[in-house]
PDB file of C-alpha atoms in Angstrom:
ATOM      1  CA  UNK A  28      68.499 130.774  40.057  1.00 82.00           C
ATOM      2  CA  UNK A  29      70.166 127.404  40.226  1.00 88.00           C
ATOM      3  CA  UNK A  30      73.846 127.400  41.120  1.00 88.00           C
ATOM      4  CA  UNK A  31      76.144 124.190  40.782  1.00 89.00           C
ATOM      5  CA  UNK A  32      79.118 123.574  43.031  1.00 92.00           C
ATOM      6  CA  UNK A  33      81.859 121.239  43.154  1.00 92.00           C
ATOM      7  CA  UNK A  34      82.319 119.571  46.961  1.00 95.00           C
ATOM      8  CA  UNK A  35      85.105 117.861  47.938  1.00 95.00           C
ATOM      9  CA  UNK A  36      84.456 114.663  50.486  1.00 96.00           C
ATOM     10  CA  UNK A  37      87.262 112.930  52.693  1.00 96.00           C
ATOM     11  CA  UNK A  38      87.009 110.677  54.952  1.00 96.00           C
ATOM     12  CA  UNK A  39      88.970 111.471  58.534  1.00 95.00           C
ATOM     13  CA  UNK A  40      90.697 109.444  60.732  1.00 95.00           C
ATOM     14  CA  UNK A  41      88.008 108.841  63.449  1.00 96.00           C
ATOM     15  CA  UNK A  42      85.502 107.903  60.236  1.00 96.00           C
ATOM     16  CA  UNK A  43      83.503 111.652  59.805  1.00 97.00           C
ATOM     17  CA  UNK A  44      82.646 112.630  56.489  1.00 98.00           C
ATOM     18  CA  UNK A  45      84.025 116.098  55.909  1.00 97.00           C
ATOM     19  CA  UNK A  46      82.747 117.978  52.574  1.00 97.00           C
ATOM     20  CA  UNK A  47      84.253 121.303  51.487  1.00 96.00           C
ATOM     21  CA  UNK A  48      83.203 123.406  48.849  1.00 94.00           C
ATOM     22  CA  UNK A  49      86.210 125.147  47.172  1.00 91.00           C
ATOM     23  CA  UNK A  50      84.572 127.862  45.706  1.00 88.00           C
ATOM     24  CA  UNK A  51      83.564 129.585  48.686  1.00 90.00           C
ATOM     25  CA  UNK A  52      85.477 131.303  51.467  1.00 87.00           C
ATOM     26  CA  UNK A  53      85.145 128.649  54.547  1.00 90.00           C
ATOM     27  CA  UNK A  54      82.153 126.492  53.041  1.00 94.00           C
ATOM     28  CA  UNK A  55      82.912 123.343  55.078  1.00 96.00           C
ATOM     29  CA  UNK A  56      80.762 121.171  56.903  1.00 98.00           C
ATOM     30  CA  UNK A  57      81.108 117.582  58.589  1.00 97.00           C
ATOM     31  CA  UNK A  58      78.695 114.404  59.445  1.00 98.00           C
ATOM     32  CA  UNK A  59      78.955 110.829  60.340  1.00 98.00           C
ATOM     33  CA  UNK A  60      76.935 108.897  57.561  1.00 97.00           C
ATOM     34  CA  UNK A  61      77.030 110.042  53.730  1.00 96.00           C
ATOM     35  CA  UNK A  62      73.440 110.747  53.914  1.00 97.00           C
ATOM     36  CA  UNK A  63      73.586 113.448  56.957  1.00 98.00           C
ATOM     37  CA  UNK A  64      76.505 115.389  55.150  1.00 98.00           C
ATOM     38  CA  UNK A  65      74.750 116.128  51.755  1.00 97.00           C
ATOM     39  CA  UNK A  66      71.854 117.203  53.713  1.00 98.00           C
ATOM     40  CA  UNK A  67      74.458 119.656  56.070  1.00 98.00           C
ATOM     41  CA  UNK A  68      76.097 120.700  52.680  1.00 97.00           C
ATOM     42  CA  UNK A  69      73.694 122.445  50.602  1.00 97.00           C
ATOM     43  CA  UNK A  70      72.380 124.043  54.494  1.00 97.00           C
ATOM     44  CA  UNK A  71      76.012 125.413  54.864  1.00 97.00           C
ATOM     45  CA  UNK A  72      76.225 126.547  50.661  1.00 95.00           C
ATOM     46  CA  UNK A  73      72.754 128.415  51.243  1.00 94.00           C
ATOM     47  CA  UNK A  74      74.619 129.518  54.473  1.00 94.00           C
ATOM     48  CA  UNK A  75      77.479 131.199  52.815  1.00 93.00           C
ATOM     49  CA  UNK A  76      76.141 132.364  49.625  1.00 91.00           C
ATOM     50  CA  UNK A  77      73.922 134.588  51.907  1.00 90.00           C
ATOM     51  CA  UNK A  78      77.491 135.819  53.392  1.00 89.00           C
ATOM     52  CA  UNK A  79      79.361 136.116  50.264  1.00 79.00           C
ATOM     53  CA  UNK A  80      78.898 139.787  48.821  1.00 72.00           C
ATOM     54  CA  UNK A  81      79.841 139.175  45.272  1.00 74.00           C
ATOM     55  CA  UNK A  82      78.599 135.985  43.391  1.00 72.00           C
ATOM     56  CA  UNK A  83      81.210 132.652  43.582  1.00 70.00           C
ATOM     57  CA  UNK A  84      83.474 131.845  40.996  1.00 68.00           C
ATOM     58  CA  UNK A  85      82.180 128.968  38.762  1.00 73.00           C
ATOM     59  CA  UNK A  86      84.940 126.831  37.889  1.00 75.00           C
ATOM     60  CA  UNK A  87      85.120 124.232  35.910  1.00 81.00           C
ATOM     61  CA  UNK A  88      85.858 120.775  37.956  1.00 82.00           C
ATOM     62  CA  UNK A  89      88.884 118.581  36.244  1.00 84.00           C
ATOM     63  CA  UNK A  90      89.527 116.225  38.882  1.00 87.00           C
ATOM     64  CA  UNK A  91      91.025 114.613  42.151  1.00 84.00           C
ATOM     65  CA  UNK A  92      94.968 113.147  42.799  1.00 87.00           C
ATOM     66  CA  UNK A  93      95.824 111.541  45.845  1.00 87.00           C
ATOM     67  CA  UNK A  94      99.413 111.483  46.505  1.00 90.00           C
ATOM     68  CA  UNK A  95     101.602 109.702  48.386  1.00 92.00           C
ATOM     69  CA  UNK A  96     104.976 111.567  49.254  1.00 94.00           C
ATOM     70  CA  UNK A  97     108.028 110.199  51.801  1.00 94.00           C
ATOM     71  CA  UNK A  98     108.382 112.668  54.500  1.00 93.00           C
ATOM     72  CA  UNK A  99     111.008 112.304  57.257  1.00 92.00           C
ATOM     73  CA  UNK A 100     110.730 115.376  60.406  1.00 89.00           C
ATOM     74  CA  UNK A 101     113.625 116.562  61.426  1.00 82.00           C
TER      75      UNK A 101
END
């Protein structure tokens, strides 16, 4: 059976690659090239689908917004 998932990739501050996958509970993995994380990625979705009890929700991806927001701590 062939599954397709969307994954979410940021970038952090100190330059790691971090890719989550939305669709199931605490799929997250990190690397430090591009390369290295999609290789970590589909270990850690084979990882959790062999967790996950009932099968993952397949949604439909629609898209990314970055936004910027003025914040001021009080």
């Amino acid at each position: 059976m062939k599954l397709n998932f969307t994954v979410l990739i940021e970038q952090g501050e100190d330059g790691a690659y971090i890719a989550t996958v939305p669709s199931l509970k605490s799929c997250y993995t990190q690397a430090s090239t591009m390369s290295e994380l999609l290789e970590k990625v589909r270990e850690v979705i084979l990882l959790c689908l062999d967790v996950e009890s009932d099968m993952p929700l397949t949604n439909k991806f629609i898209g990314v917004q970055q936004m910027e927001v003025a914040y001021e701590q009080a």
